[in-house]
CSV table of C-alpha atoms in Angstrom, one decimal:
chain,number,residue,atom,x,y,z
N,1,MET,CA,11.6,-12.0,-4.2
N,2,THR,CA,12.3,-9.0,-6.4
N,3,VAL,CA,9.8,-6.3,-7.1
N,4,ALA,CA,8.8,-7.7,-10.6
N,5,GLU,CA,7.0,-10.9,-9.4
N,6,PRO,CA,5.0,-9.3,-6.6
N,7,LEU,CA,4.1,-6.5,-9.1
N,8,SER,CA,2.8,-9.0,-11.6
N,9,ILE,CA,0.8,-10.9,-9.0
N,10,THR,CA,-0.6,-7.6,-7.6
N,11,ARG,CA,-1.6,-6.5,-11.0
N,12,ILE,CA,-3.9,-9.5,-11.4
N,13,ILE,CA,-5.7,-8.6,-8.2
N,14,ALA,CA,-5.8,-4.9,-9.1
N,15,LYS,CA,-7.3,-5.7,-12.5
N,16,VAL,CA,-10.1,-7.6,-10.8
N,17,PHE,CA,-10.7,-4.7,-8.4
N,18,GLU,CA,-10.8,-2.3,-11.4
N,19,ASP,CA,-13.2,-4.6,-13.4
N,20,LEU,CA,-15.5,-4.8,-10.3
N,21,LYS,CA,-15.3,-1.0,-9.7
N,22,ILE,CA,-13.8,-1.6,-6.2
N,23,PRO,CA,-11.7,1.4,-5.3
N,24,TYR,CA,-8.2,0.4,-4.0
N,25,PHE,CA,-4.6,1.4,-3.6
N,26,ILE,CA,-1.4,-0.4,-2.9
N,27,GLY,CA,0.8,0.6,0.0
N,28,GLY,CA,3.6,-1.0,2.1
N,29,SER,CA,6.9,-2.1,0.7
N,30,LEU,CA,5.8,-2.5,-2.9
N,31,ALA,CA,4.7,1.1,-3.0
N,32,SER,CA,7.8,2.3,-1.2
N,33,SER,CA,9.9,0.4,-3.6
N,34,LEU,CA,8.2,2.0,-6.6
N,35,TYR,CA,8.5,5.5,-5.0
N,36,GLY,CA,11.9,5.0,-3.5
N,37,ILE,CA,14.7,2.4,-3.5
N,38,PRO,CA,13.5,-1.0,-4.8
N,39,ARG,CA,13.9,-3.9,-2.4
N,40,ALA,CA,12.7,-7.4,-2.0
N,41,THR,CA,9.3,-7.8,-0.3
N,42,GLN,CA,7.6,-10.7,1.4
N,43,ASP,CA,4.0,-9.7,0.7
N,44,VAL,CA,1.9,-6.9,-0.7
N,45,ASP,CA,-0.5,-4.6,1.1
N,46,ILE,CA,-3.7,-3.4,-0.6
N,47,VAL,CA,-6.4,-1.2,0.9
N,48,ALA,CA,-9.7,-1.7,-0.8
N,49,ASP,CA,-13.2,-0.4,-0.4
N,50,ILE,CA,-14.9,-3.8,-0.5
N,51,LYS,CA,-18.6,-4.0,0.2
N,52,LYS,CA,-20.6,-7.1,1.2
N,53,GLU,CA,-22.2,-7.3,-2.2
N,54,ASP,CA,-18.7,-7.5,-3.8
N,55,VAL,CA,-17.5,-10.6,-2.0
N,56,SER,CA,-18.9,-13.5,-4.0
N,57,VAL,CA,-18.0,-12.0,-7.4
N,58,LEU,CA,-14.5,-11.1,-6.0
N,59,VAL,CA,-14.0,-14.7,-4.9
N,60,ASP,CA,-15.3,-16.1,-8.2
N,61,ASN,CA,-12.8,-13.9,-10.1
N,62,LEU,CA,-9.8,-14.8,-8.1
N,63,LYS,CA,-10.4,-18.4,-6.9
N,64,ASP,CA,-8.7,-20.1,-10.0
N,65,ARG,CA,-5.3,-18.4,-9.3
N,66,PHE,CA,-5.5,-17.6,-5.6
N,67,TYR,CA,-6.4,-19.1,-2.3
N,68,ILE,CA,-9.2,-16.8,-1.2
N,69,ASP,CA,-11.8,-17.5,1.6
N,70,GLN,CA,-15.2,-15.9,1.4
N,71,ASP,CA,-15.8,-16.2,5.2
N,72,MET,CA,-12.4,-14.5,5.9
N,73,ILE,CA,-13.5,-11.6,3.8
N,74,PHE,CA,-16.9,-11.3,5.5
N,75,ASP,CA,-15.1,-11.4,8.9
N,76,ALA,CA,-12.7,-8.7,7.8
N,77,LEU,CA,-15.6,-6.6,6.7
N,78,HIS,CA,-17.3,-7.1,10.0
N,79,ARG,CA,-14.1,-6.3,12.0
N,80,LYS,CA,-12.9,-3.6,9.6
N,81,SER,CA,-9.6,-5.5,9.4
N,82,SER,CA,-7.8,-7.5,6.7
N,83,PHE,CA,-7.7,-10.8,4.9
N,84,ASN,CA,-5.1,-12.8,3.0
N,85,VAL,CA,-5.1,-13.8,-0.7
N,86,ILE,CA,-2.4,-16.3,-1.6
N,87,HIS,CA,-1.2,-16.8,-5.2
N,88,LEU,CA,-1.4,-20.6,-5.8
N,89,LYS,CA,1.5,-20.9,-8.2
N,90,THR,CA,4.1,-19.0,-6.1
N,91,MET,CA,2.4,-19.0,-2.6
N,92,PHE,CA,3.0,-15.2,-2.5
N,93,LYS,CA,0.7,-13.5,0.0
N,94,VAL,CA,-1.3,-10.3,-0.5
N,95,ASP,CA,-2.8,-8.7,2.5
N,96,VAL,CA,-6.1,-6.8,1.7
N,97,PHE,CA,-7.1,-4.2,4.3
N,98,ILE,CA,-10.7,-3.0,4.3
N,99,LEU,CA,-10.8,0.8,3.8
N,100,GLY,CA,-11.7,2.6,7.0
N,101,ARG,CA,-14.7,4.9,7.2
N,102,ASP,CA,-12.8,7.7,8.9
N,103,ASP,CA,-11.9,11.0,7.2
N,104,LEU,CA,-8.2,10.1,7.0
N,105,SER,CA,-8.9,6.9,5.1
N,106,LYS,CA,-11.2,8.7,2.8
N,107,GLU,CA,-8.6,11.3,2.2
N,108,GLU,CA,-5.9,8.7,1.5
N,109,ILE,CA,-8.0,6.9,-1.1
N,110,GLY,CA,-8.8,10.2,-2.7
N,111,ARG,CA,-5.0,11.0,-2.9
N,112,LYS,CA,-4.1,7.7,-4.6
N,113,ASP,CA,-1.7,7.9,-7.6
N,114,ARG,CA,-2.0,6.1,-10.9
N,115,TYR,CA,1.3,4.2,-11.6
N,116,GLN,CA,1.9,3.3,-15.2
N,117,LEU,CA,3.5,-0.2,-15.6
N,118,SER,CA,4.2,-0.1,-19.3
N,119,ASP,CA,3.4,1.9,-22.5
N,120,ASP,CA,-0.1,0.3,-22.6
N,121,PRO,CA,-2.4,2.9,-21.0
N,122,LEU,CA,-4.5,0.2,-19.4
N,123,ASP,CA,-1.5,-1.4,-17.7
N,124,GLN,CA,-1.6,0.5,-14.5
N,125,ILE,CA,-2.1,0.2,-10.8
N,126,PHE,CA,-3.1,2.7,-8.1
N,127,LEU,CA,-0.6,3.4,-5.3
N,128,ALA,CA,-1.2,5.3,-2.0
N,129,SER,CA,0.4,8.7,-2.5
N,130,ALA,CA,4.1,8.9,-1.8
N,131,GLU,CA,3.4,11.1,1.2
N,132,ASP,CA,0.9,8.6,2.7
N,133,VAL,CA,3.3,5.7,2.1
N,134,LEU,CA,6.1,7.7,3.9
N,135,LEU,CA,3.8,8.5,6.8
N,136,HIS,CA,2.7,4.9,7.2
N,137,LYS,CA,6.4,3.8,7.2
N,138,LEU,CA,7.1,6.4,9.9
N,139,TYR,CA,4.2,5.2,12.0
N,140,TRP,CA,5.2,1.5,11.7
N,141,TYR,CA,8.8,2.4,12.5
N,142,LYS,CA,7.5,4.1,15.7
N,143,LEU,CA,5.1,1.2,16.5
N,144,GLY,CA,8.0,-1.3,16.1
N,145,GLY,CA,10.1,0.4,18.7
N,146,TYR,CA,12.3,2.5,16.3
N,147,VAL,CA,14.4,-0.5,15.4
N,148,SER,CA,13.3,-1.5,11.9
N,149,GLU,CA,16.1,-0.5,9.6
N,150,ARG,CA,13.9,-1.6,6.6
N,151,GLN,CA,11.1,0.9,7.5
N,152,TRP,CA,13.6,3.7,8.1
N,153,ASN,CA,15.5,3.0,4.9
N,154,ASP,CA,12.2,3.0,3.0
N,155,VAL,CA,11.4,6.4,4.4
N,156,ILE,CA,14.8,7.8,3.4
N,157,GLY,CA,14.6,6.2,-0.1
N,158,ILE,CA,11.2,7.8,-0.7
N,159,LEU,CA,12.6,11.2,0.4
N,160,GLN,CA,15.6,10.8,-1.9
N,161,VAL,CA,13.8,9.7,-5.0
N,162,GLN,CA,10.8,11.9,-4.6
N,163,SER,CA,12.8,15.0,-3.5
N,164,GLY,CA,11.1,18.2,-4.7
N,165,ARG,CA,7.8,16.3,-5.6
N,166,LEU,CA,6.5,15.7,-2.1
N,167,ASP,CA,3.8,17.9,-0.5
N,168,ILE,CA,5.8,18.9,2.6
N,169,ASP,CA,2.8,20.9,4.1
N,170,TYR,CA,0.7,17.7,3.9
N,171,LEU,CA,3.5,15.6,5.4
N,172,VAL,CA,4.0,18.0,8.3
N,173,LYS,CA,0.2,18.3,9.0
N,174,ARG,CA,-0.4,14.5,8.9
N,175,ALA,CA,2.8,13.7,10.8
N,176,GLU,CA,1.5,15.8,13.7
N,177,GLN,CA,-1.9,14.0,13.6
N,178,ARG,CA,-0.2,10.6,13.6
N,179,GLY,CA,2.3,11.5,16.3
N,180,VAL,CA,5.4,11.1,14.1
N,181,SER,CA,6.4,14.8,13.7
N,182,GLU,CA,9.8,14.3,15.3
N,183,LEU,CA,10.5,11.3,13.1
N,184,LEU,CA,9.6,13.2,10.0
N,185,GLU,CA,12.0,16.0,11.0
N,186,LYS,CA,14.7,13.5,11.7
N,187,ALA,CA,14.2,11.8,8.3
N,188,LEU,CA,14.1,15.1,6.4
N,189,LYS,CA,17.4,16.2,8.1
N,190,GLU,CA,19.0,12.8,7.4
N,191,GLN,CA,18.0,12.9,3.8
N,192,SER,CA,19.3,16.5,3.3
N,193,ASP,CA,22.7,15.4,4.8
N,194,ILE,CA,23.1,12.6,2.3
């Protein structure tokens, strides 16, 4: 599936979050495709600051176009984890992660970037910052045993396309906190050799 279809499906959910004043940002491969080199994606990752009082109205707003389970959302809130939303027409899956309460999560949502989809000023979504997407990709690359070519290529793609626009000091500081400093150094060197 190309980037266009996941983007249009994600936009529906993002619009509902915006209408309900639920802070969110999009991460994962969709964000890395928009910041770096576009590639096909199997699902979309959204981080949202959903509260218990948001659940029923969120379900009401999405249930006609998506499979969405209220109990799964409450369980995700309780466990501070995630739940799935599935677009009924395409069966495309969106993973919604509950925003953590730690300082790093709060900083990430504060650093989110507005991404304009068209000339219409209201046609926008919020992405995790390019730096945070890159750091998450490095973390998942490490967690996956350093074998995911996709994760690594996403990192290099972001570094290439966003060259000169990334906050390197932030990357270095956060990479150290996440235990991916050596991977960041390797990626920066590889990107500069291209």
